[in-house]
PDB file of C-alpha atoms and ligand atoms in Angstrom:
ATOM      1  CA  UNK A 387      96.212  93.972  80.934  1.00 65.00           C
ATOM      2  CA  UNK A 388      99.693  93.160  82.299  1.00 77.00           C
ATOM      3  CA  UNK A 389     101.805  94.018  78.953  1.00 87.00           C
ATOM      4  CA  UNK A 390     105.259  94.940  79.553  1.00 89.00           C
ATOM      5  CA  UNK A 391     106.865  95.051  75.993  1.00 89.00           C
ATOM      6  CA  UNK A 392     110.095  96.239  74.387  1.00 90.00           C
ATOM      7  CA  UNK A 393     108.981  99.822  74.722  1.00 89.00           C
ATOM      8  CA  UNK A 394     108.865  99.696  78.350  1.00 91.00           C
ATOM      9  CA  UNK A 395     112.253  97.036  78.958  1.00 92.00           C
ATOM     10  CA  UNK A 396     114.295 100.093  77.024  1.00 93.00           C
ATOM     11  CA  UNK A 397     112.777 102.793  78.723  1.00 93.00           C
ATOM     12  CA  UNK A 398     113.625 100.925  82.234  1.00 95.00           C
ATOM     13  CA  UNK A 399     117.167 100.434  80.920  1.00 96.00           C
ATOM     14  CA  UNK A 400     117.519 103.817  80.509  1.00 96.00           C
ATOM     15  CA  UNK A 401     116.077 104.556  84.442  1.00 96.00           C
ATOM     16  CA  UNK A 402     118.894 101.848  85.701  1.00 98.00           C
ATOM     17  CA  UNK A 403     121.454 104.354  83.626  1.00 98.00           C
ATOM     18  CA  UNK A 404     120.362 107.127  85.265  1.00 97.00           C
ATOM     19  CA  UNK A 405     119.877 105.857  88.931  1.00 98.00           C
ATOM     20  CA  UNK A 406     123.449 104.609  88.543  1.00 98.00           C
ATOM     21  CA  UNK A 407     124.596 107.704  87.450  1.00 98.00           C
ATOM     22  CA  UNK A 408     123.041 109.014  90.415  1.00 97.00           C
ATOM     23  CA  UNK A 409     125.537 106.725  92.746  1.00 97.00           C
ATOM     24  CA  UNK A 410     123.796 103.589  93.434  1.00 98.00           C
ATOM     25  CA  UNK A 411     126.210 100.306  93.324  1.00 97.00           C
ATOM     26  CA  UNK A 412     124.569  97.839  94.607  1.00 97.00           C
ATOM     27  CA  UNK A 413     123.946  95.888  91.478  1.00 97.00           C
ATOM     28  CA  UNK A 414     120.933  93.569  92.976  1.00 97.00           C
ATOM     29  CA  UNK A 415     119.101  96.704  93.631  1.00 98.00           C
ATOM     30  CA  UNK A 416     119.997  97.696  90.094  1.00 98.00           C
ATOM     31  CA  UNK A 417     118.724  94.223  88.559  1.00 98.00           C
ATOM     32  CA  UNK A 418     115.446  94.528  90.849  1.00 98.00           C
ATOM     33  CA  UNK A 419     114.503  97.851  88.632  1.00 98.00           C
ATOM     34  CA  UNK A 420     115.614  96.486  85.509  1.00 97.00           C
ATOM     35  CA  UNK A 421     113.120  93.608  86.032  1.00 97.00           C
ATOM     36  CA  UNK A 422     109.843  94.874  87.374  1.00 97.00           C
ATOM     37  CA  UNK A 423     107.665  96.476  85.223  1.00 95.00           C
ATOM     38  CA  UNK A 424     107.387  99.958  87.510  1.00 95.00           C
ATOM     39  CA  UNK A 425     104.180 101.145  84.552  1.00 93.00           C
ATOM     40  CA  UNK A 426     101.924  98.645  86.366  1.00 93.00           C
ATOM     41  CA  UNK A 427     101.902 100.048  89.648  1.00 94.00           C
ATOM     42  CA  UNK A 428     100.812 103.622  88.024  1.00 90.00           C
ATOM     43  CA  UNK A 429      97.377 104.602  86.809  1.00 81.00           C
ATOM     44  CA  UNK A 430      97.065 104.409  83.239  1.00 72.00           C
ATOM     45  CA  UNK A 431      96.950 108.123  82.952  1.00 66.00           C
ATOM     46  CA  UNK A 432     100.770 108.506  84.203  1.00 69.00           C
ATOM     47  CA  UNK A 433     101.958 105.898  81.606  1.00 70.00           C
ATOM     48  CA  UNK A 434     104.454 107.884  79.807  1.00 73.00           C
ATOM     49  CA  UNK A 435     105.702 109.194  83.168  1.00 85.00           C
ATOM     50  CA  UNK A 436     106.370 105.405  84.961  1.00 91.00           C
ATOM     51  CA  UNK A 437     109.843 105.642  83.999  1.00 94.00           C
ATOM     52  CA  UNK A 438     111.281 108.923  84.609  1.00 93.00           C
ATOM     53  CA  UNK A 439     112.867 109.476  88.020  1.00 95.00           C
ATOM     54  CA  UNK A 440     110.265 110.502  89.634  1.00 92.00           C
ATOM     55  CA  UNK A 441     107.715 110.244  92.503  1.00 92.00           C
ATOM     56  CA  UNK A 442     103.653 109.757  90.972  1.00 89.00           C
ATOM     57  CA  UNK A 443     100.284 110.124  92.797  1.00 87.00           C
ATOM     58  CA  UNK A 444      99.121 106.724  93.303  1.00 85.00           C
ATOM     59  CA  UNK A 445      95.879 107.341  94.997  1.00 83.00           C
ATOM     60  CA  UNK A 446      94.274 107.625  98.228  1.00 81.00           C
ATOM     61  CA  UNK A 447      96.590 111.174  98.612  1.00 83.00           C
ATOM     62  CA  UNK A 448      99.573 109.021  98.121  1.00 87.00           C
ATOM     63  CA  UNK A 449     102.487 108.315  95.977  1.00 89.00           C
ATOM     64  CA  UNK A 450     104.929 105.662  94.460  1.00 91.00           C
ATOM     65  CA  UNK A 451     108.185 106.897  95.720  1.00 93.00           C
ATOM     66  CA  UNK A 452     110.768 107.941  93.035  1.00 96.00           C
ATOM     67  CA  UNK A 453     113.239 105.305  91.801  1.00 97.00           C
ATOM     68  CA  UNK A 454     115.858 106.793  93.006  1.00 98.00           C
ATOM     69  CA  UNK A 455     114.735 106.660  96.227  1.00 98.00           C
ATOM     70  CA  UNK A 456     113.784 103.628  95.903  1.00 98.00           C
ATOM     71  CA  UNK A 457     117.110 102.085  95.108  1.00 98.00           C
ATOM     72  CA  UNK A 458     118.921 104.563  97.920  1.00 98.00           C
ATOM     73  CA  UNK A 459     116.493 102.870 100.689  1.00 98.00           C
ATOM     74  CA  UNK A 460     116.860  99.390  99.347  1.00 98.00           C
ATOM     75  CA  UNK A 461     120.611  99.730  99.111  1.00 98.00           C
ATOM     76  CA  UNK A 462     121.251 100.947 102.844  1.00 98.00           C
ATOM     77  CA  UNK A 463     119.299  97.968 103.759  1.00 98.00           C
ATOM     78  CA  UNK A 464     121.981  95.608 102.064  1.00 98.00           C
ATOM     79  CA  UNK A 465     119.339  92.864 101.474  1.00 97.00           C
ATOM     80  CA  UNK A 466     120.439  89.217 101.462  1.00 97.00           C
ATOM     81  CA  UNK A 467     118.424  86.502  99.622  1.00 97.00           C
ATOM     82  CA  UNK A 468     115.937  84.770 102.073  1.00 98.00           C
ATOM     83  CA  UNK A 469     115.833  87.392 104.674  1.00 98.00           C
ATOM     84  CA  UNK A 470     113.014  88.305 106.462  1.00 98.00           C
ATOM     85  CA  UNK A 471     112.180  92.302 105.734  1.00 98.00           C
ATOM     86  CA  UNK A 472     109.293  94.153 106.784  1.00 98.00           C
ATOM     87  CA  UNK A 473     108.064  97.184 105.280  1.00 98.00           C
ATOM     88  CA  UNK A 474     105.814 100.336 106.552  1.00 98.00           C
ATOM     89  CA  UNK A 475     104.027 101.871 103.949  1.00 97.00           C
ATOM     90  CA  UNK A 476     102.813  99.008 101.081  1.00 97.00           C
ATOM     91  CA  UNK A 477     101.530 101.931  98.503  1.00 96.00           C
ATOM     92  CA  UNK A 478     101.791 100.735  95.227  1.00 95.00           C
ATOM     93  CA  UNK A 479     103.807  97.657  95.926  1.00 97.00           C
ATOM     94  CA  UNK A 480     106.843  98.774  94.195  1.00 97.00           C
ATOM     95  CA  UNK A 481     109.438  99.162  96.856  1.00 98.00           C
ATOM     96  CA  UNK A 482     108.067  95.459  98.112  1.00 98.00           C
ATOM     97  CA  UNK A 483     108.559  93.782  94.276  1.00 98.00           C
ATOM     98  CA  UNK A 484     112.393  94.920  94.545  1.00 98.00           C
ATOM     99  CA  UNK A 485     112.699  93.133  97.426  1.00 98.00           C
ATOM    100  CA  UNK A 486     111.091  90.599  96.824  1.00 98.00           C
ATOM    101  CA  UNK A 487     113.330  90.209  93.214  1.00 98.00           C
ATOM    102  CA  UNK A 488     116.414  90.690  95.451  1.00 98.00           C
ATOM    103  CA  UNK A 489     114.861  86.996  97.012  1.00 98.00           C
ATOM    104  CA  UNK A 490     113.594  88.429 100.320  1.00 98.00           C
ATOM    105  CA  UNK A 491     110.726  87.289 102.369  1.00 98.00           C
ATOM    106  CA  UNK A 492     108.606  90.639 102.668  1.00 98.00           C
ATOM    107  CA  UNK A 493     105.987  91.518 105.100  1.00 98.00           C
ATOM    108  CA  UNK A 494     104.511  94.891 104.095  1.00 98.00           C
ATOM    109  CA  UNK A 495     101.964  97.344 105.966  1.00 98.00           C
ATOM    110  CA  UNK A 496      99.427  99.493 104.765  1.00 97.00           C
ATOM    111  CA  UNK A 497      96.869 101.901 106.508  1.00 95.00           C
ATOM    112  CA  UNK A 498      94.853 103.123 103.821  1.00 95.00           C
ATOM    113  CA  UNK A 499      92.100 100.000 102.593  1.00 95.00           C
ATOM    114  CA  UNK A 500      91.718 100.834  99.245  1.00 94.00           C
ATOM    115  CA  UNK A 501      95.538 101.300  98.767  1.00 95.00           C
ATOM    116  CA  UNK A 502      95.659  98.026 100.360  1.00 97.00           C
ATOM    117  CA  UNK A 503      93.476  96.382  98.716  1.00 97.00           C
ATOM    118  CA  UNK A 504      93.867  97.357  95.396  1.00 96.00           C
ATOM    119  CA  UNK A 505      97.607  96.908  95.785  1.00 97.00           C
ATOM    120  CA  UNK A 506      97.239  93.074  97.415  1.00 97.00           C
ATOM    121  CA  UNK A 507      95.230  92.247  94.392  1.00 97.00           C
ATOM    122  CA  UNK A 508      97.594  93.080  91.800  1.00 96.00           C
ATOM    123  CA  UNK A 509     101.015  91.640  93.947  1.00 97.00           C
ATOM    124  CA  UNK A 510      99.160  88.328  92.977  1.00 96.00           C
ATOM    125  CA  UNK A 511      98.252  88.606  89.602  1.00 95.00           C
ATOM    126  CA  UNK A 512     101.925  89.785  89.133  1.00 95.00           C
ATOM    127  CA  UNK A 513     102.690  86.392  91.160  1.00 95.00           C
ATOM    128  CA  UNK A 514     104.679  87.968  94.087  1.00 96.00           C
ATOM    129  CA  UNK A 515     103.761  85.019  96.371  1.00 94.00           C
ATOM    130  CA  UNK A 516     106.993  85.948  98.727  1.00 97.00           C
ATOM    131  CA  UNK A 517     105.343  89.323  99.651  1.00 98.00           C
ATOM    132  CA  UNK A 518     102.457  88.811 102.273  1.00 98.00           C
ATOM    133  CA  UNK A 519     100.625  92.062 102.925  1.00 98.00           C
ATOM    134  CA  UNK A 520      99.085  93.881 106.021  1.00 98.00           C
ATOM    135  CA  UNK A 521      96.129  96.243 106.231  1.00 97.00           C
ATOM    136  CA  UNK A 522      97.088  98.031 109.581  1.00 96.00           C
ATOM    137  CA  UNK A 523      99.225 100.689 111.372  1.00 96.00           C
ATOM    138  CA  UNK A 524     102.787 100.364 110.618  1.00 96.00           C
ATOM    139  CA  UNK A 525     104.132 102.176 113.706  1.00 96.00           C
ATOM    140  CA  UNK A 526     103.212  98.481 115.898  1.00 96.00           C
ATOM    141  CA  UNK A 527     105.105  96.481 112.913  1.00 98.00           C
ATOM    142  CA  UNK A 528     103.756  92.675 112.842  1.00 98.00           C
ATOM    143  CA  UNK A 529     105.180  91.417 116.505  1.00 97.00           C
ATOM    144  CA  UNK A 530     103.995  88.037 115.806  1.00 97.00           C
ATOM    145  CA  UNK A 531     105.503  87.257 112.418  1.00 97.00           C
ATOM    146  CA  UNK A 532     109.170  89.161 113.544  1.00 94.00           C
ATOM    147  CA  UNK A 533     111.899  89.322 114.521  1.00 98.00           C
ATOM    148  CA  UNK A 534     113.155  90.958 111.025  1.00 98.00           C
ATOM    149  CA  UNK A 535     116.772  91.159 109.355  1.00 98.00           C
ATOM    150  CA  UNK A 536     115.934  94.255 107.656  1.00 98.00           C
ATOM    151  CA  UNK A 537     112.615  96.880 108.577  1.00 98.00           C
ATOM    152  CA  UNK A 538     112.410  99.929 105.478  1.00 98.00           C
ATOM    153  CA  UNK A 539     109.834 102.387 106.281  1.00 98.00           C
ATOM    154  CA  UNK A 540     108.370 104.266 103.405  1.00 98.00           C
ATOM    155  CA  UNK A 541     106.763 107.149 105.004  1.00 96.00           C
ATOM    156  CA  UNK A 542     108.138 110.331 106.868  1.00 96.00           C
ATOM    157  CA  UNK A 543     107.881 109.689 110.367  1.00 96.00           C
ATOM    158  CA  UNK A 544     108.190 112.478 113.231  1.00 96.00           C
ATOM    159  CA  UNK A 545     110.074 109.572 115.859  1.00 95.00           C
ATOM    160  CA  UNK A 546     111.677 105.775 115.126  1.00 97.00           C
ATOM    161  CA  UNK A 547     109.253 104.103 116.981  1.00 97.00           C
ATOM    162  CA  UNK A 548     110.084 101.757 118.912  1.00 97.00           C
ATOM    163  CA  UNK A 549     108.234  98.754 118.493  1.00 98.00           C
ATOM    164  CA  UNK A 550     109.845  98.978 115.036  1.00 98.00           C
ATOM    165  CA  UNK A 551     113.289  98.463 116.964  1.00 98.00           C
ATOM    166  CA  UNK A 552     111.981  96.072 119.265  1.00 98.00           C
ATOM    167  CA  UNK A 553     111.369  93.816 116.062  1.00 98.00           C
ATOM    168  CA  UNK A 554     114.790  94.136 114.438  1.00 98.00           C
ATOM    169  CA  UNK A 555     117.407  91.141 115.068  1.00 98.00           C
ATOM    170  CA  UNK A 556     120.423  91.699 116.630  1.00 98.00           C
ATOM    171  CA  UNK A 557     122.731  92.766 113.594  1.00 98.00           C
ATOM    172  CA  UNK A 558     119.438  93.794 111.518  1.00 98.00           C
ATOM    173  CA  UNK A 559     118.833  96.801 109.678  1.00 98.00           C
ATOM    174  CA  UNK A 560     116.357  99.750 109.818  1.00 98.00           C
ATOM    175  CA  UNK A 561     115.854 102.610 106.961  1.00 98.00           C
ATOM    176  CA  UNK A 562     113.708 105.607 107.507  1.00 98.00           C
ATOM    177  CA  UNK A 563     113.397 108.829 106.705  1.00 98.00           C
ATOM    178  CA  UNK A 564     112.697 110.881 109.951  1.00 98.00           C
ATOM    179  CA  UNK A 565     110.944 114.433 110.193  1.00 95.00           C
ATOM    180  CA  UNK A 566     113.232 117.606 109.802  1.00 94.00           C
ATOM    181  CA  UNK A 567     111.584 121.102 109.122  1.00 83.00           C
ATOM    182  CA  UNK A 568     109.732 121.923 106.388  1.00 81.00           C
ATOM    183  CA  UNK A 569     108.160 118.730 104.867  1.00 86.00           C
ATOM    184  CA  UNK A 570     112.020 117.630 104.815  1.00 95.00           C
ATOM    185  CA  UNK A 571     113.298 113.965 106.462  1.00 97.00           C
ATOM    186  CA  UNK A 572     116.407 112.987 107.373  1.00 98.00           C
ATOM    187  CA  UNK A 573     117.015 109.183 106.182  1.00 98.00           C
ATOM    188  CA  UNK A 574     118.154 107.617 108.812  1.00 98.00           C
ATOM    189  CA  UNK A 575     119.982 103.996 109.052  1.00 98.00           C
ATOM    190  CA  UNK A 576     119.921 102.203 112.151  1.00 98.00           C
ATOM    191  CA  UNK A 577     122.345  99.216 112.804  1.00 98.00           C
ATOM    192  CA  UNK A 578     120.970  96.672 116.193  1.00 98.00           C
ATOM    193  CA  UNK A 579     124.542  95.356 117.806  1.00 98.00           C
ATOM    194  CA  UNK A 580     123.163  94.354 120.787  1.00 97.00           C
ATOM    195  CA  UNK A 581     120.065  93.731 122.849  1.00 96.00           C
ATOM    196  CA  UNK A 582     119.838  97.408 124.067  1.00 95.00           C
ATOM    197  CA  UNK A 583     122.105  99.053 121.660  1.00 98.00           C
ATOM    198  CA  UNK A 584     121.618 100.494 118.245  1.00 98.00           C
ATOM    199  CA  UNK A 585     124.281 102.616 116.228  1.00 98.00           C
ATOM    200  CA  UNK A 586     122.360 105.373 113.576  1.00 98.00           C
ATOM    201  CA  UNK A 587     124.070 107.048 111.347  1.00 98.00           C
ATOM    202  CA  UNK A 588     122.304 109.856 108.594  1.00 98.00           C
ATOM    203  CA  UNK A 589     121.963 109.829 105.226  1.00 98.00           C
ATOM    204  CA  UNK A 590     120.995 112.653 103.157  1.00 97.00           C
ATOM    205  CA  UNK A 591     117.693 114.886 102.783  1.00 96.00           C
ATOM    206  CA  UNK A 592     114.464 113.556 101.437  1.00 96.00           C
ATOM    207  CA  UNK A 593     110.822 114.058 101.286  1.00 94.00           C
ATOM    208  CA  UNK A 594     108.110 111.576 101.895  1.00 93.00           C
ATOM    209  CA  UNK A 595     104.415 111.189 102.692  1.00 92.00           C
ATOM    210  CA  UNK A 596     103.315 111.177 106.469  1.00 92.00           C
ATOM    211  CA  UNK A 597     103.889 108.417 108.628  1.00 93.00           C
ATOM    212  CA  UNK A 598     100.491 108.505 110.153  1.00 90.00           C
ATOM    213  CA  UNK A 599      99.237 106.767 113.140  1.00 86.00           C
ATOM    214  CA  UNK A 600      96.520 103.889 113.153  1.00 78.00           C
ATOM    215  CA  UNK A 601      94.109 102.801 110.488  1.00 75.00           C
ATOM    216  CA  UNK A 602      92.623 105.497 108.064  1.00 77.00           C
ATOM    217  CA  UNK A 603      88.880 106.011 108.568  1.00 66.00           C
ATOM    218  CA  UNK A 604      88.160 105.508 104.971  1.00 59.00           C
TER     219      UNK A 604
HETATM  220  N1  LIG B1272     106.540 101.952  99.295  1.00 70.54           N
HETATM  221  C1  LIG B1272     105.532 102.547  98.473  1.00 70.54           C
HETATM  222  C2  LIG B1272     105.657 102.177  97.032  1.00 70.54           C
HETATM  223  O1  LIG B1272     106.582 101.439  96.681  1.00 70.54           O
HETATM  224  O2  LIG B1272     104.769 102.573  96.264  1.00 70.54           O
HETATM  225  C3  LIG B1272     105.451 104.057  98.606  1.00 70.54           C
HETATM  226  C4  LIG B1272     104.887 104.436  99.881  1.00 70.54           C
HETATM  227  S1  LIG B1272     104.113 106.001 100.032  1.00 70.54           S
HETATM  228  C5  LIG B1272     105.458 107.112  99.814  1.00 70.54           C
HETATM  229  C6  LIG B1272     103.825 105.902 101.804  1.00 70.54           C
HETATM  230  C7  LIG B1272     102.743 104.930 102.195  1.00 70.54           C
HETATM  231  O3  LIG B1272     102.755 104.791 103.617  1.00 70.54           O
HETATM  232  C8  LIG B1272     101.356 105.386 101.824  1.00 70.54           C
HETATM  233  O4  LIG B1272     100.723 104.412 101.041  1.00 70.54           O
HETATM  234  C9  LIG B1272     100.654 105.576 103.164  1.00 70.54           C
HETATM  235  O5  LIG B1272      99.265 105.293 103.149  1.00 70.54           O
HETATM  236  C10 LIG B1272     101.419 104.593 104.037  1.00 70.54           C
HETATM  237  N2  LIG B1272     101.342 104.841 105.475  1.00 70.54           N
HETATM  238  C11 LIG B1272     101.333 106.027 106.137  1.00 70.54           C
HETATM  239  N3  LIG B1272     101.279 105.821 107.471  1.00 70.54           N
HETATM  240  C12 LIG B1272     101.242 104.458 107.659  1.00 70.54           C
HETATM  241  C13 LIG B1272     101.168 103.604 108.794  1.00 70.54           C
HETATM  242  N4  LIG B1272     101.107 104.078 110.037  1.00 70.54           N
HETATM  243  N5  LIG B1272     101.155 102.272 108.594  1.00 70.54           N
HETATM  244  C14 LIG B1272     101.210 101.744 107.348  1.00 70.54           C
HETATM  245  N6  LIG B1272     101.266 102.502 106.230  1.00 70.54           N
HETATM  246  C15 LIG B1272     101.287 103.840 106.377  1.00 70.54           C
END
């Protein structure tokens, strides 16, 4: 059942207080979280946990990435309403719902089937119908539905690759956390001025899930 009562809207207020304090400004990103029920993209069993700041198993060996996170990647991005943004790593669907609340068109990959399929199903019973999803290998992107203004990948990733760049617009965005040592990425923003040139600047330690090549064998 899709219930999202006045237990859970106060709870998520409280998250939106705390990711502020944390330093995000970027009040669309802020309004995203406040609206989107973050409990339904968690088993049941992790109920009481959906709105703490904090990263959950979600299945298949992977997670829902922590709020915080979430709202850090989104706000790099600096999403405009009707832009087209793709995104590596589908999971739960979370990180695609803020998006799509912040009015952008998403395109969103996923490797794992049963993530993907279990996620696609409940995008449309929550009525996302600006989010189209993708079971394949993120590191290709979707050539034939870019270029994108904004690519977020959601999975630590050991190089940017570059069909992933190739896909960006001129003046587009790209967010993604890139392998350091020990289990550690560097997120990493990525601005396209020009045909062949791209400035990136660094932003701060994180830690992900894999980035891992073609389909899973699952
Ligand atoms: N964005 C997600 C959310 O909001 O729940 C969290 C993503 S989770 C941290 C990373 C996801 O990337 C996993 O679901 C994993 O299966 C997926 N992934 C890993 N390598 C991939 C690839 N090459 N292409 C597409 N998805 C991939």
């Amino acid at each position: 059942m899709l219930e999202d009562n006045y237990r859970h809207k106060g709870l998520r207020k409280k998250l939106v207080d705390t990711i502020r304090a944390k330093g995000i400004k970027d009040e669309a990103v802020l309004n995203a979280i406040n609206n989107i029920p973050r409990h339904l993209f968690l088993d049941s069993s992790f109920l009481n946990f959906a709105y703490q700041d904090q990263a959950f198993p979600i299945g298949s060996g992977q997670t829902i990435s922590q709020p915080y996170t979430v709202a850090f990647q989104t706000e790099l991005l600096e999403v405009a309403k009707g832009e087209k943004v793709l995104e590596v790593g589908t999971g739960s669907g979370y990180q695609a719902c803020v998006l799509a609340e912040m009015g952008a068109k998403v395109f969103t990959i996923e490797r794992q089937k049963k993530l993907f399929d279990k996620t696609k199903k409940l995008l449309e019973n929550l009525k996302y119908f600006s989010i189209k999803t993708f079971y394949g290998d993120g590191y290709k992107g979707l050539p034939t539905f870019g270029p994108f203004d904004k690519v977020i990948v959601t999975a630590g990733a050991p190089v940017v690759p570059n069909d992933l760049l190739m896909q960006l617009k001129i003046g587009g965005r790209l967010v993604i956390p890139v392998d350091l040592e020990n289990d550690y990425q560097e997120m990493i923003l990525i601005k396209r001025v020009s045909e062949t040139e791209y400035e990136r600047q660094s932003h701060g330690k994180f830690r992900f899930v894999p980035l891992l090549s073609d389909k899973a064998r699952d």
